PDB file of C-alpha atoms and ligand atoms in Angstrom:
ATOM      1  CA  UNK A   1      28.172-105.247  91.192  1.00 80.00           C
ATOM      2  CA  UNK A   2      30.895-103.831  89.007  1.00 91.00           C
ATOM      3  CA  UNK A   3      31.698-103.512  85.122  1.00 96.00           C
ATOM      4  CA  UNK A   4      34.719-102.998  83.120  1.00 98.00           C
ATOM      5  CA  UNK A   5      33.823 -99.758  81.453  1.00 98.00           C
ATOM      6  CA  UNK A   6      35.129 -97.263  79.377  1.00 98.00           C
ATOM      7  CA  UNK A   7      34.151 -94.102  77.117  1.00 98.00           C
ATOM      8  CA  UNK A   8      34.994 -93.577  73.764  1.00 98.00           C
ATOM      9  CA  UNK A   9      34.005 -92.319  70.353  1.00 98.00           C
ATOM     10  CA  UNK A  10      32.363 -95.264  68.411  1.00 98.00           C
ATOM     11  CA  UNK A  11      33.305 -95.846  64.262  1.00 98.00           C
ATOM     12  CA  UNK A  12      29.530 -95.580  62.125  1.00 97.00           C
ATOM     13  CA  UNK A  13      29.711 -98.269  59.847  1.00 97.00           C
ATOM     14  CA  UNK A  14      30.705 -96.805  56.809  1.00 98.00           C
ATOM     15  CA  UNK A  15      34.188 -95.914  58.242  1.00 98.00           C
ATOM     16  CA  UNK A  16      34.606 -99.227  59.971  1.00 98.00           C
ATOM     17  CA  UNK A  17      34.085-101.237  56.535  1.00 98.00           C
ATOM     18  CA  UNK A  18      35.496 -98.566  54.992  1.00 98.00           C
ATOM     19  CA  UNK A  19      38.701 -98.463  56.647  1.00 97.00           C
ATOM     20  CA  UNK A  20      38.492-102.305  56.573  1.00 97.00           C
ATOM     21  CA  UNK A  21      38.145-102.106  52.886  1.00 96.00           C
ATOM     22  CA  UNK A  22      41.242 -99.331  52.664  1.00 96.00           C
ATOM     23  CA  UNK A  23      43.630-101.479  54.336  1.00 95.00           C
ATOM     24  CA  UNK A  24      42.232-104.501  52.375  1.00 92.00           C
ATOM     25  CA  UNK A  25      43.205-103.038  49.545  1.00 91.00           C
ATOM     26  CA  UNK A  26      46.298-102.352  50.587  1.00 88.00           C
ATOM     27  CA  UNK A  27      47.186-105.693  50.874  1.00 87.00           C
ATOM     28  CA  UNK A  28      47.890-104.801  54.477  1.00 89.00           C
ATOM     29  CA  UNK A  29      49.192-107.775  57.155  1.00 91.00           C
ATOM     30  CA  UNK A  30      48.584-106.074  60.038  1.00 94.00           C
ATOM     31  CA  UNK A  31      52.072-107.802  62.445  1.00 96.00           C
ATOM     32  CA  UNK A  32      50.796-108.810  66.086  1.00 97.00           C
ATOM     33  CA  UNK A  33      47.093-109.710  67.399  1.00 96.00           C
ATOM     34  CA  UNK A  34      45.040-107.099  65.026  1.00 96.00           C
ATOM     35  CA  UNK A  35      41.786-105.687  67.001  1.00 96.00           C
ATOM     36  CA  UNK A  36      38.620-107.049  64.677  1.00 96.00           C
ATOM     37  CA  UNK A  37      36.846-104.293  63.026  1.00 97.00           C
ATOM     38  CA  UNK A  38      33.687-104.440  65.131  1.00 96.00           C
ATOM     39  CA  UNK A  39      36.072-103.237  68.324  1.00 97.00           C
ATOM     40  CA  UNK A  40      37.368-100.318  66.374  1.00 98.00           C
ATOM     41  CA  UNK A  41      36.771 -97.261  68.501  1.00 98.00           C
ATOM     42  CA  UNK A  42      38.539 -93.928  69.941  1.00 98.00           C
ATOM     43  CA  UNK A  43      39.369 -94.349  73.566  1.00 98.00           C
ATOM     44  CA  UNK A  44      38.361 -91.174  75.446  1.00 98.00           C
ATOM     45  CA  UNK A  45      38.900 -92.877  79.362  1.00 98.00           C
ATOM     46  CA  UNK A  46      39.485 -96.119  80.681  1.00 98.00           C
ATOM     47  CA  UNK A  47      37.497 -96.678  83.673  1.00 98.00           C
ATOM     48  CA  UNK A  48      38.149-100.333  84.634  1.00 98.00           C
ATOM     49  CA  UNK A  49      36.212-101.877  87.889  1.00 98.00           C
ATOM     50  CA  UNK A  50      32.968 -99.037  88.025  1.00 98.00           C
ATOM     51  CA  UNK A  51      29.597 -99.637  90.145  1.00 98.00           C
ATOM     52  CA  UNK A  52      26.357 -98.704  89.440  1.00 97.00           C
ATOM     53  CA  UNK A  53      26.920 -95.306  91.713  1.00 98.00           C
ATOM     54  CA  UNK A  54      29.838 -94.554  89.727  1.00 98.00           C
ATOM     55  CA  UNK A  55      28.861 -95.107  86.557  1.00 98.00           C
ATOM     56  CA  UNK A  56      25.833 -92.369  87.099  1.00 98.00           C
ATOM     57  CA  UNK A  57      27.837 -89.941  88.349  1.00 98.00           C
ATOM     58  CA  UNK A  58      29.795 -90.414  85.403  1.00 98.00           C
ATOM     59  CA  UNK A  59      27.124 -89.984  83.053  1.00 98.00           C
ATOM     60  CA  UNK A  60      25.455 -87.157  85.341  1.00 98.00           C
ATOM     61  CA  UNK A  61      28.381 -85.271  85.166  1.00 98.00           C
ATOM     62  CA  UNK A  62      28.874 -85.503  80.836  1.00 98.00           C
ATOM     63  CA  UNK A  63      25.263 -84.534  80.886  1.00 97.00           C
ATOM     64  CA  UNK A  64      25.780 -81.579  83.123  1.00 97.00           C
ATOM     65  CA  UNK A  65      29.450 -80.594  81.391  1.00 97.00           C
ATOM     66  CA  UNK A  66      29.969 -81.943  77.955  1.00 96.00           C
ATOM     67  CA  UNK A  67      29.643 -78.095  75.827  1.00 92.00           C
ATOM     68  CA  UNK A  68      31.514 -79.879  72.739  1.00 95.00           C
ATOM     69  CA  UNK A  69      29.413 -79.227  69.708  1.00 97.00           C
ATOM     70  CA  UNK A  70      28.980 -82.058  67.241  1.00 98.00           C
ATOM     71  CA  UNK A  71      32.445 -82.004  64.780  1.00 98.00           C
ATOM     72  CA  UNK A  72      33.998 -84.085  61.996  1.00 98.00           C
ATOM     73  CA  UNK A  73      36.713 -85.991  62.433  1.00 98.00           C
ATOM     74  CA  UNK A  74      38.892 -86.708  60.598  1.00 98.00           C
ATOM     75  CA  UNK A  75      42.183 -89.477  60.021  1.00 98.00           C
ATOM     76  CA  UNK A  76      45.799 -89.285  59.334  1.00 98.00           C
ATOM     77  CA  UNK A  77      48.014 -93.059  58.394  1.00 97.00           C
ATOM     78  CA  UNK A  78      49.273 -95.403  60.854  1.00 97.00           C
ATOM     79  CA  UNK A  79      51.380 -95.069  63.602  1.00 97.00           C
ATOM     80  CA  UNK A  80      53.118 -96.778  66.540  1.00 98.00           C
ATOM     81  CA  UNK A  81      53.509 -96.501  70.726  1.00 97.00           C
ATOM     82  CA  UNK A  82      56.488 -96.600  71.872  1.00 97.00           C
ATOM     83  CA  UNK A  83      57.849 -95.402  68.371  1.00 97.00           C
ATOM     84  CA  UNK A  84      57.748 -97.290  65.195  1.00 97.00           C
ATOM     85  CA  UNK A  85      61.091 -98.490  65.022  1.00 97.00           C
ATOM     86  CA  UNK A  86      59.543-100.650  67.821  1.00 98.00           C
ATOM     87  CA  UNK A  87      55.929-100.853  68.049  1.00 98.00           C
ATOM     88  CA  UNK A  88      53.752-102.891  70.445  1.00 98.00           C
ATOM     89  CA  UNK A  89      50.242-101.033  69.375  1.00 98.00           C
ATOM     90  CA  UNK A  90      50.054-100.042  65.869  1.00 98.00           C
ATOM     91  CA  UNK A  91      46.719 -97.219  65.572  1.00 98.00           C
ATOM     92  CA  UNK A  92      45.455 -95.174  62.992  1.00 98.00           C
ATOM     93  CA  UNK A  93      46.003 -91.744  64.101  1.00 98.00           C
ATOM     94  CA  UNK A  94      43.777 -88.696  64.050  1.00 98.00           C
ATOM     95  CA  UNK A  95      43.742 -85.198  62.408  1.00 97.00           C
ATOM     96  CA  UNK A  96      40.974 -82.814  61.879  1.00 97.00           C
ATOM     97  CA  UNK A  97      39.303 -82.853  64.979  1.00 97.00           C
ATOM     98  CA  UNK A  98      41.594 -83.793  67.118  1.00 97.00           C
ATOM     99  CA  UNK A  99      41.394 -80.495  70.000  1.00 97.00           C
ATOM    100  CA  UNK A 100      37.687 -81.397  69.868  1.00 97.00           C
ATOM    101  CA  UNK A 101      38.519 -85.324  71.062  1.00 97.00           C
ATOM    102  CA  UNK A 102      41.105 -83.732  72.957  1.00 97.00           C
ATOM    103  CA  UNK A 103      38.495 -81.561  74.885  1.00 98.00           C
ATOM    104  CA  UNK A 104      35.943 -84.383  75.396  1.00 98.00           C
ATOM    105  CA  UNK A 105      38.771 -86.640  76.627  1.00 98.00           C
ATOM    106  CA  UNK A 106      39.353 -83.893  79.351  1.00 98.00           C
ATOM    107  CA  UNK A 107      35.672 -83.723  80.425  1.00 98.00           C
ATOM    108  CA  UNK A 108      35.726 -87.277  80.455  1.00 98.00           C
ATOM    109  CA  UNK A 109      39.058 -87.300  83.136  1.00 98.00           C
ATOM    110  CA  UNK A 110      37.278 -84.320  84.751  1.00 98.00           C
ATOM    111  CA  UNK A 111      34.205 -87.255  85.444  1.00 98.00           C
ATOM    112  CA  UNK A 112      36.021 -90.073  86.202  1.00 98.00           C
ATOM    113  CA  UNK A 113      37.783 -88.152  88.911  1.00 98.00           C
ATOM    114  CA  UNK A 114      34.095 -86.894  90.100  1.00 98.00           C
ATOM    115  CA  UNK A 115      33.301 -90.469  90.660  1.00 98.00           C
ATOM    116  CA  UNK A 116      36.246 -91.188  92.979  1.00 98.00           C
ATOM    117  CA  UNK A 117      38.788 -92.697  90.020  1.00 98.00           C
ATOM    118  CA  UNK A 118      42.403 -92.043  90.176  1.00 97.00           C
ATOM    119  CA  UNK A 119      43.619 -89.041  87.834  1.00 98.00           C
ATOM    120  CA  UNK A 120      45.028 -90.828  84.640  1.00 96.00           C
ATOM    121  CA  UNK A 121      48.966 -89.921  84.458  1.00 94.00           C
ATOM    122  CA  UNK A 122      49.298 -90.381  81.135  1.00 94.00           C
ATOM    123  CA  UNK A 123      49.408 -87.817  78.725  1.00 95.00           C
ATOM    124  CA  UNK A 124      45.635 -88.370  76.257  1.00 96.00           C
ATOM    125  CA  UNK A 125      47.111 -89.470  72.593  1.00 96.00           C
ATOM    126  CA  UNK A 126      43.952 -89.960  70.220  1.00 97.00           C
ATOM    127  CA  UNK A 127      44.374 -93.044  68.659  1.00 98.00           C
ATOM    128  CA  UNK A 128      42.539 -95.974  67.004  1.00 98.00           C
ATOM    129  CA  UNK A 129      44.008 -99.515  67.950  1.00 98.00           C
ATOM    130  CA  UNK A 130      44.490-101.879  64.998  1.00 98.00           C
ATOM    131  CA  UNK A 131      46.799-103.985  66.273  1.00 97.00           C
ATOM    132  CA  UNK A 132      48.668-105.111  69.771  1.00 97.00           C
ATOM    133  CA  UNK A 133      52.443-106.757  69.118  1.00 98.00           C
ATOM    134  CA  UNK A 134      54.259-109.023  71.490  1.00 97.00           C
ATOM    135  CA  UNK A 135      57.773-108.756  71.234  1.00 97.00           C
ATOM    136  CA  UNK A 136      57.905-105.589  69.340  1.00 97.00           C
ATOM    137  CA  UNK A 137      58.548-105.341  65.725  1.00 97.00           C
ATOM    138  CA  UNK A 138      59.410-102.038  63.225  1.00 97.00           C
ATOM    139  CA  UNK A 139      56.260-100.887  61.311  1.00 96.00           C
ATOM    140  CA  UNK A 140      58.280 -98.242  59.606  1.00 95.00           C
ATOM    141  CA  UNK A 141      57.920-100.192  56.662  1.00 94.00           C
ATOM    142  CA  UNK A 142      54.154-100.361  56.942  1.00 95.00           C
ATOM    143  CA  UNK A 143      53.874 -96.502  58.013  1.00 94.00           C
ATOM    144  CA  UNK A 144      54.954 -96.002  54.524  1.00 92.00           C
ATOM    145  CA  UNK A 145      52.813 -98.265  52.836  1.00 92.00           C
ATOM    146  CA  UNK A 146      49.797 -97.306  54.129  1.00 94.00           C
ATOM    147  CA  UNK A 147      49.560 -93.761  53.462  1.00 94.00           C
ATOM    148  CA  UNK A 148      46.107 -91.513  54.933  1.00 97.00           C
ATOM    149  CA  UNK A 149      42.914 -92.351  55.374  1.00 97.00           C
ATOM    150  CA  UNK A 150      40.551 -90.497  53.753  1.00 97.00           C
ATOM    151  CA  UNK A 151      37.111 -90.636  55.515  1.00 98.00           C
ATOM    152  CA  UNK A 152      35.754 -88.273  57.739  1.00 98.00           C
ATOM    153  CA  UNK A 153      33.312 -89.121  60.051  1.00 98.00           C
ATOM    154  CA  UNK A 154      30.597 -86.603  62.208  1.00 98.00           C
ATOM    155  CA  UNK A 155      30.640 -87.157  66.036  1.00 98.00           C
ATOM    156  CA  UNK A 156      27.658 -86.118  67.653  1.00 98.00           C
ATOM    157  CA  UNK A 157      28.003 -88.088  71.036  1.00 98.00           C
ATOM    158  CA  UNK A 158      30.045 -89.978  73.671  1.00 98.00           C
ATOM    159  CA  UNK A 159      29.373 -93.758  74.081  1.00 98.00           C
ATOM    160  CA  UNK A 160      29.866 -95.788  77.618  1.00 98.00           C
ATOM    161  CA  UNK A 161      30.737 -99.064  76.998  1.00 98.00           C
ATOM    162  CA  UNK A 162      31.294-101.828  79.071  1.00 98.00           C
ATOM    163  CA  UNK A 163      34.548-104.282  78.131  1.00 98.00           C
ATOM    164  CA  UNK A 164      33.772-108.865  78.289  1.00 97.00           C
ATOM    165  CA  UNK A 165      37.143-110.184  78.334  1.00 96.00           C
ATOM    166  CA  UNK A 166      37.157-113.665  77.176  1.00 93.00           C
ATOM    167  CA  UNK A 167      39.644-115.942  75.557  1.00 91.00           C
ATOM    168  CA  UNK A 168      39.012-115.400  72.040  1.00 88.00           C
ATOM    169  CA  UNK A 169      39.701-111.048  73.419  1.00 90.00           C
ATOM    170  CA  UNK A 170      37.617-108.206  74.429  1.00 95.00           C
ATOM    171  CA  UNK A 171      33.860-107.815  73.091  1.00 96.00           C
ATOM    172  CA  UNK A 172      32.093-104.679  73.971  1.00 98.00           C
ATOM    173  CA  UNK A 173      28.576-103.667  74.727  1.00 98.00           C
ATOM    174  CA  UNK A 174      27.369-100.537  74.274  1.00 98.00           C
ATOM    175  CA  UNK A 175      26.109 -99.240  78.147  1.00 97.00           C
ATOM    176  CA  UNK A 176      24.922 -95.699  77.487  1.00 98.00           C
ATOM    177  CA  UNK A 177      25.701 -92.809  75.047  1.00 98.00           C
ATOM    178  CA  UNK A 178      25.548 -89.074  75.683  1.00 98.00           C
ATOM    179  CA  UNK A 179      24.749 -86.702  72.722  1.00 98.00           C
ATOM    180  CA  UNK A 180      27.024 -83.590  72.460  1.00 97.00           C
TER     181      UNK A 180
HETATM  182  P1  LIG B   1      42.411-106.978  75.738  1.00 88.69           P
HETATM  183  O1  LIG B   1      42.719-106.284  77.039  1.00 88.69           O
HETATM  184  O2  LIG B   1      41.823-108.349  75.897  1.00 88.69           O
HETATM  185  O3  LIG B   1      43.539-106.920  74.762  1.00 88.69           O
HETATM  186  P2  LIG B   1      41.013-104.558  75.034  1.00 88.69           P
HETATM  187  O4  LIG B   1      42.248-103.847  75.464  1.00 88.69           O
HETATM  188  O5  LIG B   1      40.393-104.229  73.726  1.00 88.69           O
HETATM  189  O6  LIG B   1      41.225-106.125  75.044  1.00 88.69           O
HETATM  190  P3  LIG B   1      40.019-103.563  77.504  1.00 88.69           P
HETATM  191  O7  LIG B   1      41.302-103.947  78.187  1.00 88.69           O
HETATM  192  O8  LIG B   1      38.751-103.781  78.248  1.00 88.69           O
HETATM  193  O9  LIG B   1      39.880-104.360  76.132  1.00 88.69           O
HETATM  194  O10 LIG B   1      40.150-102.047  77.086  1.00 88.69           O
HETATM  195  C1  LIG B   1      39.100-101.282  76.548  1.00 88.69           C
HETATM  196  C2  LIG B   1      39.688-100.035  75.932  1.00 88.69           C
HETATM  197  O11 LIG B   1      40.333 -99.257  76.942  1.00 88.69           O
HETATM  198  C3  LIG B   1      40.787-100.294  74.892  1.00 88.69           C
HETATM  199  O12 LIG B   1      40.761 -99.232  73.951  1.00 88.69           O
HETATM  200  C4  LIG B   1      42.064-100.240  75.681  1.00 88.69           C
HETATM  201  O13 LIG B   1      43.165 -99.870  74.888  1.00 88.69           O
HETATM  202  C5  LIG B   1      41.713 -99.145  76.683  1.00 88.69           C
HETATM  203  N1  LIG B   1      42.438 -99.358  77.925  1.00 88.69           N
HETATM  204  C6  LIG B   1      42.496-100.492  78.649  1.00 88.69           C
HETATM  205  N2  LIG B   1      43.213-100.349  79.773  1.00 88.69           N
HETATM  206  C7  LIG B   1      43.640 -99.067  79.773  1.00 88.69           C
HETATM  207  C8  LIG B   1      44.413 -98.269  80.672  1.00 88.69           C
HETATM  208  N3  LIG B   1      44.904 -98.766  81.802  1.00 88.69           N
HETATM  209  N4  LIG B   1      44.643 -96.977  80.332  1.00 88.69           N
HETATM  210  C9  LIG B   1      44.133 -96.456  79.203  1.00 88.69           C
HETATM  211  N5  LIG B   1      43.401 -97.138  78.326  1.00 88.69           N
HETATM  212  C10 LIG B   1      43.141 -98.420  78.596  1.00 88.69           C
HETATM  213 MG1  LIG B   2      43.313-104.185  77.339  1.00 88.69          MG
END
């Protein structure tokens, strides 16, 4: 038996309706296949294909080496990968708290790897998904508009979830959490 699983900071629900509500009221048309607000989260590690042997050594091991303390976090505007100017994932970006995700991001590699996963090779870029774009398009226009977000939000754990990709895109199912 295997899962698609991954670990990430989940949104409480006031920032997910209220960030729904900011860009709302923005008048905001989000360009490409926008992520619906209930899949809103902070990736910390993709795991992909995990078994049931895997998946508690990964959970062991956050038990055993997660020292974060519980932080706020906090948000900064919109952004783009590759670069604006050409953006296939448009993400809210983060700011105050960002060397704490940082650091639990880390621990989280620093598992994955103790359950026999490949070392990620890319670089860790905090970043909330709000929209995937196929062919690229320039958001610099929307960067602009959008301005900060202003909520902060408290983290106090890590949540496992595990991915169901279907036709109508991913729904996610909350697996296991582990409290800082
Ligand atoms: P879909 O793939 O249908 O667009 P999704 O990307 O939301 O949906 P998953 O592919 O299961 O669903 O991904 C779950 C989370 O892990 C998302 O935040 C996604 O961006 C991230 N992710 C997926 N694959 C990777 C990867 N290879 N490296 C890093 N992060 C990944
Ligand atoms: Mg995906």
């Amino acid at each position: 038996m295997s899962d698609r699983l991954f670990l990430a900071v989940a949104l409480n629900d006031e920032v997910r309706h209220g960030l729904a509500a900011f860009l709302g009221e923005r008048a905001i048309r989000l360009p490409g296949r926008p992520t619906p607000p209930n899949n809103w989260h902070l990736t910390l590690r993709f795991l992909g294909s995990t078994d049931a042997l895997q998946r508690d050594r990964v959970l062991e091991f956050l038990d055993e080496h997660l020292i974060v303390q519980p932080f706020t976090l906090g948000f900064t505007g919109v952004g783009a990968f590759p670069k604006p100017s050409r953006a296939t994932v448009l993400w809210l970006g983060v700011g105050r708290g960002s060397g704490d995700l940082m650091t639990m991001a880390n621990v989280c590699e620093h598992a994955a790897i103790s359950a026999g996963f490949e070392a990620e090779d890319r670089p860790f870029h905090p970043h909330l998904t709000l929209s995937r774009i196929r062919p690229p398009v320039s958001v610099d226009g929307l960067i602009e508009q959008v301005g900060t977000f202003p909520l902060k939000m408290d983290v106090d754990r890590v949540t496992l979830y595990r991915s169901h990709l279907g036709r109508d895109g991913a729904s996610y199912e909350v697996i296991d959490e582990v409290l800082l």
